[in-house]
Coordinates of C-alpha atoms and ligand atoms in Angstrom, one line a residue:
M1 CA 16.3 14.2 42.9
P2 CA 14.7 14.8 39.5
R3 CA 17.0 15.7 36.5
F4 CA 15.4 17.8 33.7
I5 CA 15.6 17.8 30.0
F6 CA 14.1 21.4 29.0
V7 CA 13.0 21.4 25.3
V8 CA 12.6 25.0 24.0
G9 CA 11.8 26.2 20.4
G10 CA 13.3 28.7 18.2
V11 CA 12.6 30.6 14.7
L12 CA 8.9 29.2 14.5
S13 CA 6.2 27.3 15.9
G14 CA 4.8 23.9 14.5
L15 CA 8.3 22.3 14.3
G16 CA 7.3 19.0 16.1
K17 CA 8.9 19.8 19.6
G18 CA 6.4 17.5 21.1
V19 CA 7.5 14.7 19.1
V20 CA 11.2 15.6 19.8
T21 CA 10.2 15.8 23.7
A22 CA 8.3 12.5 23.2
S23 CA 11.0 10.7 21.4
I24 CA 13.7 11.6 24.0
G25 CA 11.3 10.5 26.7
Y26 CA 11.1 7.1 25.1
L27 CA 14.7 6.6 24.6
I28 CA 15.6 7.7 28.3
K29 CA 13.0 5.5 29.5
K30 CA 14.4 2.6 27.4
S31 CA 17.6 3.4 29.0
G32 CA 16.3 2.3 32.3
Y33 CA 15.2 5.5 33.9
K34 CA 11.7 6.5 35.4
V35 CA 10.6 9.3 32.9
T36 CA 7.5 11.8 33.0
A37 CA 7.0 14.6 30.6
I38 CA 5.4 18.0 31.3
K39 CA 3.9 20.5 28.9
I40 CA 4.0 24.2 29.6
D41 CA 1.5 26.4 27.5
P42 CA 2.1 30.1 27.6
Y43 CA -1.5 31.1 27.0
I44 CA -3.7 32.6 29.6
N45 CA -6.5 30.0 29.2
V46 CA -6.4 27.7 32.2
D47 CA -6.6 24.8 29.9
A48 CA -7.4 23.9 26.4
G49 CA -10.8 22.9 26.8
T50 CA -12.0 26.5 25.9
L51 CA -9.8 26.8 22.9
R52 CA -11.2 26.4 19.3
P53 CA -10.0 23.4 17.8
T54 CA -9.4 25.1 14.3
E55 CA -6.9 27.4 15.8
H56 CA -5.2 25.1 18.3
G57 CA -5.6 21.4 17.2
E58 CA -7.1 18.6 19.1
V59 CA -8.2 19.0 22.9
F60 CA -6.5 15.9 24.4
V61 CA -8.1 14.3 27.4
T62 CA -6.3 12.7 30.3
E63 CA -7.4 9.9 32.6
D64 CA -8.2 12.3 35.4
G65 CA -10.2 14.7 33.0
G66 CA -7.9 17.3 32.1
E67 CA -8.5 19.0 28.7
I68 CA -4.9 19.4 27.3
D69 CA -2.9 20.4 24.7
Q70 CA -2.4 17.8 22.2
D71 CA 1.4 17.4 22.8
L72 CA 0.3 15.3 26.1
G73 CA -1.2 12.8 23.6
T74 CA 2.1 12.5 22.1
Y75 CA 3.9 11.8 25.2
E76 CA 1.4 9.2 26.1
R77 CA 1.6 7.6 22.9
F78 CA 5.7 7.5 23.0
L79 CA 6.0 6.9 26.8
D80 CA 3.3 4.4 26.8
M81 CA 1.9 5.8 30.2
D82 CA -1.0 7.8 31.4
L83 CA -0.1 11.5 32.4
P84 CA -2.2 13.5 35.0
K85 CA -3.5 16.8 34.0
M86 CA -0.9 18.6 36.4
N87 CA 1.5 17.8 33.8
N88 CA -0.1 20.6 31.7
I89 CA 1.0 24.0 33.0
T90 CA -0.5 27.3 31.7
T91 CA 0.2 31.0 32.3
G92 CA -3.7 31.1 33.3
Q93 CA -3.2 28.2 36.0
V94 CA -0.1 29.9 37.6
Y95 CA -1.5 33.5 37.7
L96 CA -4.9 32.2 39.1
E97 CA -2.9 30.5 42.0
V98 CA -0.5 33.3 42.6
I99 CA -3.7 35.8 42.9
R100 CA -5.4 33.3 44.9
R101 CA -2.6 33.2 47.2
E102 CA -2.1 37.0 47.4
R103 CA -6.0 37.6 48.2
A104 CA -5.5 35.1 51.2
L105 CA -2.6 37.1 52.5
E106 CA -0.1 34.2 52.0
Y107 CA 2.5 36.4 50.8
G108 CA 2.5 38.4 54.1
G109 CA 1.8 41.8 52.9
R110 CA 4.9 41.9 50.7
D111 CA 4.9 43.1 47.1
V112 CA 3.8 40.2 44.8
E113 CA 5.8 40.5 41.5
V114 CA 6.1 38.8 38.1
I115 CA 9.8 37.9 38.8
P116 CA 10.4 36.0 41.1
D117 CA 6.8 35.0 42.1
I118 CA 5.5 33.8 38.8
P119 CA 8.6 31.7 38.0
N120 CA 8.6 30.4 41.6
E121 CA 5.0 29.0 41.0
V122 CA 6.0 27.4 37.8
K123 CA 8.9 25.6 39.5
R124 CA 6.6 24.6 42.3
R125 CA 4.3 23.1 39.6
I126 CA 7.2 21.5 37.7
L127 CA 8.6 20.0 40.9
I128 CA 5.2 18.4 41.9
A129 CA 4.9 16.8 38.6
S130 CA 8.3 15.5 38.6
K131 CA 8.0 13.9 42.1
G132 CA 9.0 10.3 42.0
Y133 CA 10.5 10.4 38.7
E134 CA 14.1 10.2 37.9
V135 CA 14.2 12.2 34.6
S136 CA 11.7 14.9 33.9
L137 CA 11.2 16.5 30.3
V138 CA 9.7 19.9 30.4
E139 CA 8.5 21.3 26.9
I140 CA 8.2 25.0 27.0
G141 CA 5.7 25.9 24.3
G142 CA 6.0 28.9 22.1
T143 CA 9.1 30.4 20.5
T144 CA 12.0 32.0 22.2
G145 CA 11.6 35.6 22.0
D146 CA 8.0 35.5 22.8
V147 CA 6.9 37.7 25.7
E148 CA 4.7 35.0 26.9
N149 CA 7.2 32.4 27.5
L150 CA 9.9 34.4 29.3
V151 CA 8.7 33.6 32.7
F152 CA 8.9 30.0 32.0
L153 CA 12.5 30.2 30.5
H154 CA 13.3 32.1 33.8
A155 CA 12.0 29.2 35.9
A156 CA 13.7 26.8 33.5
R157 CA 17.1 28.5 34.1
S158 CA 16.5 28.6 37.9
L159 CA 15.9 25.0 38.2
A160 CA 18.9 24.2 36.2
M161 CA 20.9 26.0 38.8
E162 CA 19.4 23.6 41.5
Y163 CA 19.2 20.2 39.4
P164 CA 21.1 18.4 36.9
S165 CA 19.7 19.7 33.7
V166 CA 20.1 19.9 30.1
T167 CA 18.4 22.3 27.3
V168 CA 17.6 20.9 24.0
M169 CA 16.8 23.7 21.4
V170 CA 14.5 22.8 18.5
T171 CA 15.1 25.2 15.6
Y172 CA 14.2 25.4 11.9
V173 CA 16.8 25.6 9.0
P174 CA 15.1 26.6 6.0
F175 CA 16.3 25.6 2.5
L176 CA 16.1 28.5 0.0
R177 CA 15.6 27.2 -3.3
N178 CA 16.6 30.4 -5.2
V179 CA 20.2 30.1 -3.6
G180 CA 20.0 26.3 -3.5
E181 CA 21.0 26.5 0.3
L182 CA 20.3 25.7 3.8
K183 CA 20.2 28.9 5.8
T184 CA 21.4 28.8 9.4
K185 CA 20.8 32.3 10.2
P186 CA 17.4 32.0 11.9
T187 CA 18.7 29.4 14.1
Q188 CA 21.6 31.7 15.2
H189 CA 19.2 34.3 16.0
A190 CA 17.0 32.1 18.1
V191 CA 19.9 30.8 20.0
A192 CA 21.1 34.4 20.5
K193 CA 17.7 35.2 22.0
L194 CA 17.8 32.3 24.5
R195 CA 21.0 33.5 25.8
E196 CA 19.6 36.8 26.5
V197 CA 17.5 35.1 29.4
G198 CA 20.8 33.0 30.4
I199 CA 20.3 29.9 28.8
F200 CA 23.0 28.4 26.6
P201 CA 21.5 25.2 24.8
D202 CA 23.4 22.1 25.4
F203 CA 21.9 20.5 22.1
I204 CA 20.2 21.8 19.0
V205 CA 17.9 19.7 17.1
A206 CA 17.8 21.2 13.7
R207 CA 14.5 20.7 11.9
S208 CA 14.8 20.9 8.0
E209 CA 13.2 19.4 4.9
S210 CA 15.8 17.2 3.9
G211 CA 18.5 17.0 6.4
L212 CA 21.5 19.2 7.2
D213 CA 24.8 19.0 5.5
E214 CA 28.3 19.2 7.0
P215 CA 29.3 22.9 6.4
R216 CA 25.8 23.8 8.1
I217 CA 26.4 21.7 11.0
E218 CA 29.8 23.3 11.4
K219 CA 28.5 26.7 11.0
I220 CA 25.7 26.0 13.5
A221 CA 28.1 24.6 16.1
K222 CA 30.5 27.6 15.5
N223 CA 28.2 30.2 15.6
C224 CA 25.9 29.0 18.4
F225 CA 28.5 27.7 20.6
V226 CA 27.3 24.2 20.8
K227 CA 29.6 21.2 20.2
R228 CA 29.5 19.8 16.7
E229 CA 28.3 16.4 18.0
N230 CA 25.6 18.1 19.8
I231 CA 23.8 19.4 16.6
I232 CA 21.2 16.8 15.9
D233 CA 19.9 16.2 12.5
N234 CA 16.0 16.1 12.3
P235 CA 14.6 16.0 8.7
D236 CA 10.9 15.8 7.7
L237 CA 10.0 12.0 8.3
D238 CA 7.2 10.2 6.5
S239 CA 6.4 8.8 10.0
I240 CA 6.9 10.6 13.5
Y241 CA 7.4 7.2 14.7
R242 CA 10.8 7.0 13.0
L243 CA 12.3 9.8 15.3
P244 CA 13.5 7.8 18.2
L245 CA 15.3 5.6 15.9
L246 CA 16.9 8.5 14.1
F247 CA 18.0 10.1 17.4
E248 CA 19.5 6.7 18.6
E249 CA 21.5 6.4 15.4
Q250 CA 23.0 9.8 16.0
G251 CA 23.9 8.7 19.6
F252 CA 21.7 11.3 21.0
T253 CA 20.6 9.0 24.1
D254 CA 24.1 8.5 25.1
K255 CA 25.0 12.1 24.9
L256 CA 22.1 13.4 26.9
L257 CA 22.5 10.8 29.5
K258 CA 26.2 11.8 29.9
K259 CA 25.3 15.4 30.2
L260 CA 22.7 14.4 32.9
G261 CA 25.4 12.3 34.7
L262 CA 23.5 9.0 34.2
K263 CA 24.7 5.6 33.0
R264 CA 22.7 3.7 30.6
K265 CA 20.9 0.7 32.3
G266 CA 19.3 -0.7 29.1
R267 CA 18.7 -0.4 25.4
D268 CA 15.8 -2.4 24.2
L269 CA 14.3 -0.8 21.4
R270 CA 13.1 -4.0 19.7
E271 CA 9.4 -3.3 20.0
W272 CA 9.7 0.0 18.6
E273 CA 11.9 -1.4 15.7
D274 CA 9.4 -4.0 15.0
F275 CA 6.5 -1.4 14.9
V276 CA 8.4 0.9 12.6
R277 CA 9.1 -2.2 10.5
K278 CA 5.3 -2.9 10.3
I279 CA 5.0 0.7 8.9
D280 CA 7.5 -0.1 6.1
E281 CA 6.0 -3.5 5.5
A282 CA 2.4 -2.3 5.2
R283 CA 1.1 -3.0 1.9
E284 CA -2.6 -3.3 1.6
K285 CA -4.3 0.1 1.4
V286 CA -7.2 1.0 3.7
K287 CA -9.1 4.1 2.9
V288 CA -10.7 5.6 5.8
A289 CA -13.0 9.0 5.8
I290 CA -13.0 11.2 8.9
V291 CA -16.2 13.3 8.4
G292 CA -16.1 16.4 10.3
K293 CA -16.5 20.0 10.4
Y294 CA -13.0 21.2 11.6
V295 CA -11.2 20.2 8.4
R296 CA -10.0 23.6 6.9
Y297 CA -9.1 26.9 8.3
G298 CA -8.4 29.7 5.9
K299 CA -6.5 28.0 3.1
A300 CA -5.0 25.3 5.2
E301 CA -5.9 21.8 5.8
H302 CA -6.1 20.8 9.4
K303 CA -3.7 18.3 10.4
D304 CA -4.2 18.0 14.1
V305 CA -7.6 18.8 14.9
Y306 CA -8.6 14.8 14.9
L307 CA -4.9 14.0 15.7
S308 CA -5.6 11.1 18.3
V309 CA -8.2 9.6 15.8
L310 CA -5.5 9.8 13.0
E311 CA -2.9 8.1 15.2
A312 CA -5.4 5.4 16.2
I313 CA -6.2 4.4 12.7
K314 CA -2.4 4.2 12.0
H315 CA -1.7 2.0 15.0
A316 CA -4.4 -0.3 14.1
S317 CA -3.8 -0.4 10.3
Y318 CA 0.0 -1.0 10.7
H319 CA -0.8 -3.9 13.0
L320 CA -2.9 -5.2 10.5
G321 CA -0.5 -4.9 7.7
A322 CA -2.3 -2.1 6.1
K323 CA -1.1 1.3 4.9
P324 CA -4.1 3.7 6.0
E325 CA -5.1 6.5 3.5
I326 CA -7.0 8.9 5.8
V327 CA -9.1 11.7 4.2
Q328 CA -10.6 14.3 6.3
V329 CA -14.0 14.9 4.7
F330 CA -15.7 18.3 5.1
S331 CA -19.2 17.2 6.3
Q332 CA -20.6 20.3 4.7
D333 CA -19.4 18.7 1.3
I334 CA -21.7 15.9 1.8
E335 CA -24.6 18.2 2.3
R336 CA -23.9 19.7 -1.2
M337 CA -23.1 16.9 -3.0
G338 CA -24.6 13.8 -1.3
A339 CA -22.9 11.1 0.9
E340 CA -22.4 8.4 -1.9
E341 CA -20.6 10.9 -4.2
I342 CA -18.2 11.7 -1.4
L343 CA -18.0 8.4 0.3
K344 CA -18.2 5.8 -2.5
G345 CA -14.3 5.1 -2.6
F346 CA -13.8 4.6 1.1
D347 CA -13.6 1.2 3.1
G348 CA -15.0 2.9 6.1
V349 CA -16.0 6.0 8.0
I350 CA -15.4 7.8 11.2
V351 CA -17.6 10.5 12.6
P352 CA -15.4 12.0 15.3
G353 CA -16.4 14.2 18.3
G354 CA -17.8 17.5 17.7
F355 CA -19.8 20.5 18.8
G356 CA -22.7 22.7 17.6
S357 CA -24.7 22.7 14.4
T358 CA -22.3 23.2 11.4
G359 CA -21.9 20.2 9.2
V360 CA -24.3 18.1 11.2
K361 CA -26.7 17.3 8.3
G362 CA -23.7 16.0 6.5
K363 CA -22.5 13.8 9.5
I364 CA -26.1 12.4 9.7
E365 CA -26.1 11.5 5.9
A366 CA -22.7 10.0 6.0
I367 CA -24.0 7.7 9.0
R368 CA -27.2 6.7 7.1
Y369 CA -24.9 5.8 3.9
C370 CA -22.7 3.6 6.1
R371 CA -25.8 2.0 8.0
E372 CA -27.7 1.3 4.6
N373 CA -24.7 0.1 2.6
D374 CA -23.0 -2.2 5.1
V375 CA -19.9 0.1 5.2
P376 CA -18.0 -0.1 8.4
Y377 CA -18.9 2.8 10.8
L378 CA -17.2 4.0 13.8
G379 CA -18.9 6.7 15.8
L380 CA -17.0 8.7 18.5
C381 CA -18.9 10.7 21.1
F382 CA -20.8 13.1 18.8
G383 CA -20.5 10.4 16.2
M384 CA -22.5 7.9 18.5
Q385 CA -25.0 10.7 19.4
L386 CA -25.8 11.4 15.6
A387 CA -26.0 7.5 14.9
V388 CA -28.8 7.7 17.4
V389 CA -30.5 10.5 15.7
E390 CA -30.0 8.9 12.3
F391 CA -31.4 5.6 13.5
A392 CA -34.4 7.2 15.3
R393 CA -35.3 9.2 12.2
N394 CA -34.8 6.8 9.4
V395 CA -35.4 3.4 11.2
C396 CA -37.8 4.1 13.9
G397 CA -39.7 6.8 12.0
L398 CA -39.4 9.3 14.7
K399 CA -39.7 12.4 12.6
G400 CA -37.6 15.4 13.7
A401 CA -35.6 13.4 16.1
H402 CA -32.5 15.4 17.1
T403 CA -30.0 16.2 19.9
T404 CA -31.3 19.0 22.0
E405 CA -27.8 20.6 21.5
I406 CA -28.8 21.5 17.9
D407 CA -32.4 21.7 18.2
S408 CA -33.9 22.5 21.5
K409 CA -37.5 22.1 20.3
T410 CA -37.3 18.8 18.5
P411 CA -40.2 16.6 19.2
H412 CA -38.0 13.6 20.0
P413 CA -35.0 14.7 22.1
V414 CA -33.2 11.3 21.5
I415 CA -29.9 12.8 22.9
D416 CA -30.4 15.4 25.7
I417 CA -28.3 17.3 28.0
I418 CA -27.1 15.5 31.3
P419 CA -29.3 17.5 33.9
K420 CA -26.2 18.4 36.0
Q421 CA -24.7 19.8 32.8
K422 CA -27.8 22.2 32.4
E423 CA -27.2 24.1 35.7
L424 CA -23.6 24.5 34.9
I425 CA -24.5 26.0 31.3
E426 CA -27.0 28.0 32.9
K427 CA -24.4 29.6 35.4
K428 CA -22.1 30.1 32.4
M429 CA -19.6 27.7 33.9
Y430 CA -18.1 26.4 30.8
G431 CA -14.5 25.8 31.7
A432 CA -13.7 22.2 32.7
T433 CA -17.3 21.3 33.6
M434 CA -18.3 18.8 31.0
R435 CA -18.3 14.9 31.7
L436 CA -14.7 14.4 31.7
G437 CA -11.9 11.8 32.1
S438 CA -12.2 8.0 32.6
W439 CA -15.5 6.4 33.2
P440 CA -16.3 2.6 33.4
A441 CA -18.8 1.0 31.2
V442 CA -20.2 -2.6 31.5
L443 CA -20.3 -4.3 27.8
K444 CA -22.9 -6.9 27.2
K445 CA -21.8 -10.4 27.0
G446 CA -21.7 -11.5 23.4
S447 CA -21.9 -8.3 21.8
L448 CA -19.3 -7.0 19.3
V449 CA -17.6 -4.7 21.4
H450 CA -17.4 -7.3 24.2
K451 CA -15.6 -9.6 21.8
L452 CA -13.4 -6.8 20.6
Y453 CA -12.5 -5.9 24.2
G454 CA -12.2 -9.3 25.4
K455 CA -13.6 -8.2 28.7
E456 CA -16.9 -7.0 30.4
V457 CA -15.7 -4.0 32.2
V458 CA -13.9 -1.3 30.3
E459 CA -12.7 2.3 31.0
E460 CA -12.6 5.0 28.3
R461 CA -12.1 8.8 28.5
H462 CA -15.0 11.2 28.1
R463 CA -15.7 14.8 27.1
H464 CA -19.4 15.6 26.6
R465 CA -22.4 17.3 28.1
Y466 CA -25.0 15.4 26.2
E467 CA -26.0 11.6 26.3
V468 CA -28.6 9.3 25.0
N469 CA -32.1 10.1 26.4
P470 CA -33.2 6.9 28.4
K471 CA -36.5 7.5 27.3
Y472 CA -35.9 6.3 23.9
V473 CA -33.5 3.2 24.7
K474 CA -36.6 0.8 24.5
V475 CA -37.9 2.1 21.1
L476 CA -34.5 2.3 19.8
E477 CA -33.6 -1.2 20.8
K478 CA -36.7 -2.7 19.7
A479 CA -35.9 -1.4 16.0
G480 CA -32.7 -3.2 16.1
L481 CA -30.2 -0.7 17.7
L482 CA -28.0 -2.6 20.5
F483 CA -26.7 -0.6 23.4
S484 CA -23.9 -3.0 24.0
G485 CA -22.1 -1.1 26.9
R486 CA -23.8 1.0 29.7
S487 CA -22.6 2.9 32.8
P488 CA -22.4 0.5 35.9
D489 CA -25.7 1.8 37.0
G490 CA -27.2 1.2 33.8
N491 CA -28.3 4.8 33.0
L492 CA -25.8 5.9 30.5
M493 CA -25.5 4.5 27.1
E494 CA -21.9 4.2 26.5
F495 CA -21.6 2.1 23.2
L496 CA -24.1 1.0 20.6
E497 CA -23.8 -1.4 17.7
I498 CA -26.1 -2.7 15.0
P499 CA -26.0 -6.6 14.9
G500 CA -26.0 -8.0 11.6
H501 CA -24.1 -5.0 10.3
R502 CA -20.5 -5.7 9.0
F503 CA -19.3 -3.0 11.6
F504 CA -21.4 -0.4 12.9
V505 CA -20.2 0.6 16.3
A506 CA -20.3 3.9 18.3
T507 CA -19.2 5.0 21.8
Q508 CA -19.9 8.0 23.7
A509 CA -16.1 7.8 24.8
H510 CA -13.1 8.8 23.0
P511 CA -11.4 5.5 22.7
E512 CA -8.7 7.2 20.2
F513 CA -7.0 8.8 23.5
K514 CA -5.9 5.5 24.7
S515 CA -4.6 4.0 21.4
R516 CA -0.9 3.3 21.5
P517 CA 1.4 2.7 18.7
L518 CA 2.5 -0.6 20.5
R519 CA -0.9 -1.3 21.9
P520 CA -3.5 -0.4 19.2
H521 CA -6.9 0.2 20.4
P522 CA -9.5 -3.0 20.2
L523 CA -12.4 -0.9 18.7
F524 CA -9.8 0.6 16.0
L525 CA -8.6 -2.9 15.3
G526 CA -12.0 -4.2 14.9
F527 CA -13.0 -1.3 12.5
I528 CA -9.7 -1.3 10.3
R529 CA -10.2 -5.2 10.1
A530 CA -13.9 -4.7 9.0
C531 CA -12.6 -2.2 6.4
L532 CA -10.1 -4.6 5.1
K533 CA -13.0 -6.9 4.3
R534 CA -14.2 -4.3 1.8
V535 CA -17.5 -3.7 0.2
P536 CA -16.9 -3.2 -3.3
S537 CA -18.4 0.2 -4.3
S538 CA -20.2 -1.6 -7.0
R539 CA -22.3 -3.3 -4.6
R540 CA -23.2 -0.3 -2.6
V541 CA -26.5 1.2 -3.6
S542 CA -27.7 4.7 -2.8
S543 CA -30.8 3.2 -1.1
R544 CA -32.5 6.4 0.3
G545 CA -35.7 5.7 1.7
S546 CA -34.8 1.9 2.2
K547 CA -35.0 1.0 6.1
R548 CA -32.2 -1.7 6.4
A549 CA -31.2 -1.7 9.9
Ligands
LIG1 N1 -21.3 17.9 21.6 C1 -21.6 16.8 22.2 C2 -21.5 16.8 23.8 O1 -21.4 17.8 24.3 C3 -20.4 15.8 21.9 C4 -19.2 16.0 22.3 C5 -17.7 15.4 21.7 O2 -17.9 14.9 20.6 N2 -16.8 15.3 22.3 O3 -22.3 15.8 24.2

């Protein structure tokens, strides 16, 4: 029988509920239990695949091809496990299924109603995803008081009547500078809102800028009817990876286990502590540019559009004793000011996944700068496709070469749509139809990627509609580009590199999704290692026009 830990949020969004959930999951797992984690997103989108990254952050891809909220990526990193797409439940999925069943007369002619039919379907999905696990964490997205997440809270309340459960509420305690005081009122209101749906939180994880003080803990406890020792302090941290240790220091794991009626069967946090020690001890700086278009939105700089890429860089850097300084470079700035001007201070450059034409010119310029100046380059998905475009134009002399995603009339479609994808697009079938999930690739013996992975067959996650046009493979290879990894049938180019370059590697896949704090990804390790060898800026030349492959 599963036991549930529900994580809900109050006051405002963006508090890091995902990291709280993931940290709890890690601690319970290390206590000797089989743990899984589920994310509920109250939006009507069936999955995150159709969401604009600038508004919603990264679209995470699971092994089985789910296009998912980024929180699932955080769970995978902390729990060090692959989660299936069914662990992300959205309002859209729930309604789609209830309506399908109604049309199929599966409700036998009775009224189908929001309550209880919607929470019932939510419960059914939670129970399926929890099957085989001893403890199931369920994070309910959104903020308590929102209309959207009401049915999910109903489902949680109902499950809590049938299974041993605890509820953790994550809230925010702001510090008002003008009065010099932490304010607990928003937390009190949020808890009151939760009580309206019949849920009394067992724990409050209070987020704040620099930690709670004694009077505030007392006040939250008294006014929210939560035991004093169950108010967990969660100040802003310089690294999210410290959170499990901070929770452990406060005895959170033992308190949760006790509430769930479970005994601790282990407590081996050594690996995690070693990793956090590496963060503390990292000295040598490594400066990496991520060149993309999803960098700013209004006044804000995005922190989570390239989340998995950021984390993968951190994992690899810390393991190599380096402190990463990661700058998200707006590719249009490169178009305005030139690649050299913007990138000269960086030890390495990444062009991550992307769609559409905005900023493409700048990305291509960034790639050219890396290729010509022996600056480490890692291309991820779109970053591989544009590396092929750059090479075709500037090394092979194929004027106007492009991806047909951007220029459908290019004389040299070096990147072209996968034929099956064309049909889907023509039928306007956009949702969940890309080439998705884990696919194997066979690496060329003796290539750099083969050395980095240390094996011949690798599996990485994908999310794309376009691919290297097989017609151009020969001409590209003749000019010095090596396709060092292909699909097992040899038709799809999955990895490329430029032999002789310090580090110029790109892949059609998204290796960032598989990097874990305790198991950094080999491609990122290779990239950061190359960055640490540094190319002094003074040795870089802006060799426009030169063709150094
Ligand atoms: N837009 C490209 C494609 O669909 C690349 C996608 C990506 O970078 N994830 O093929």
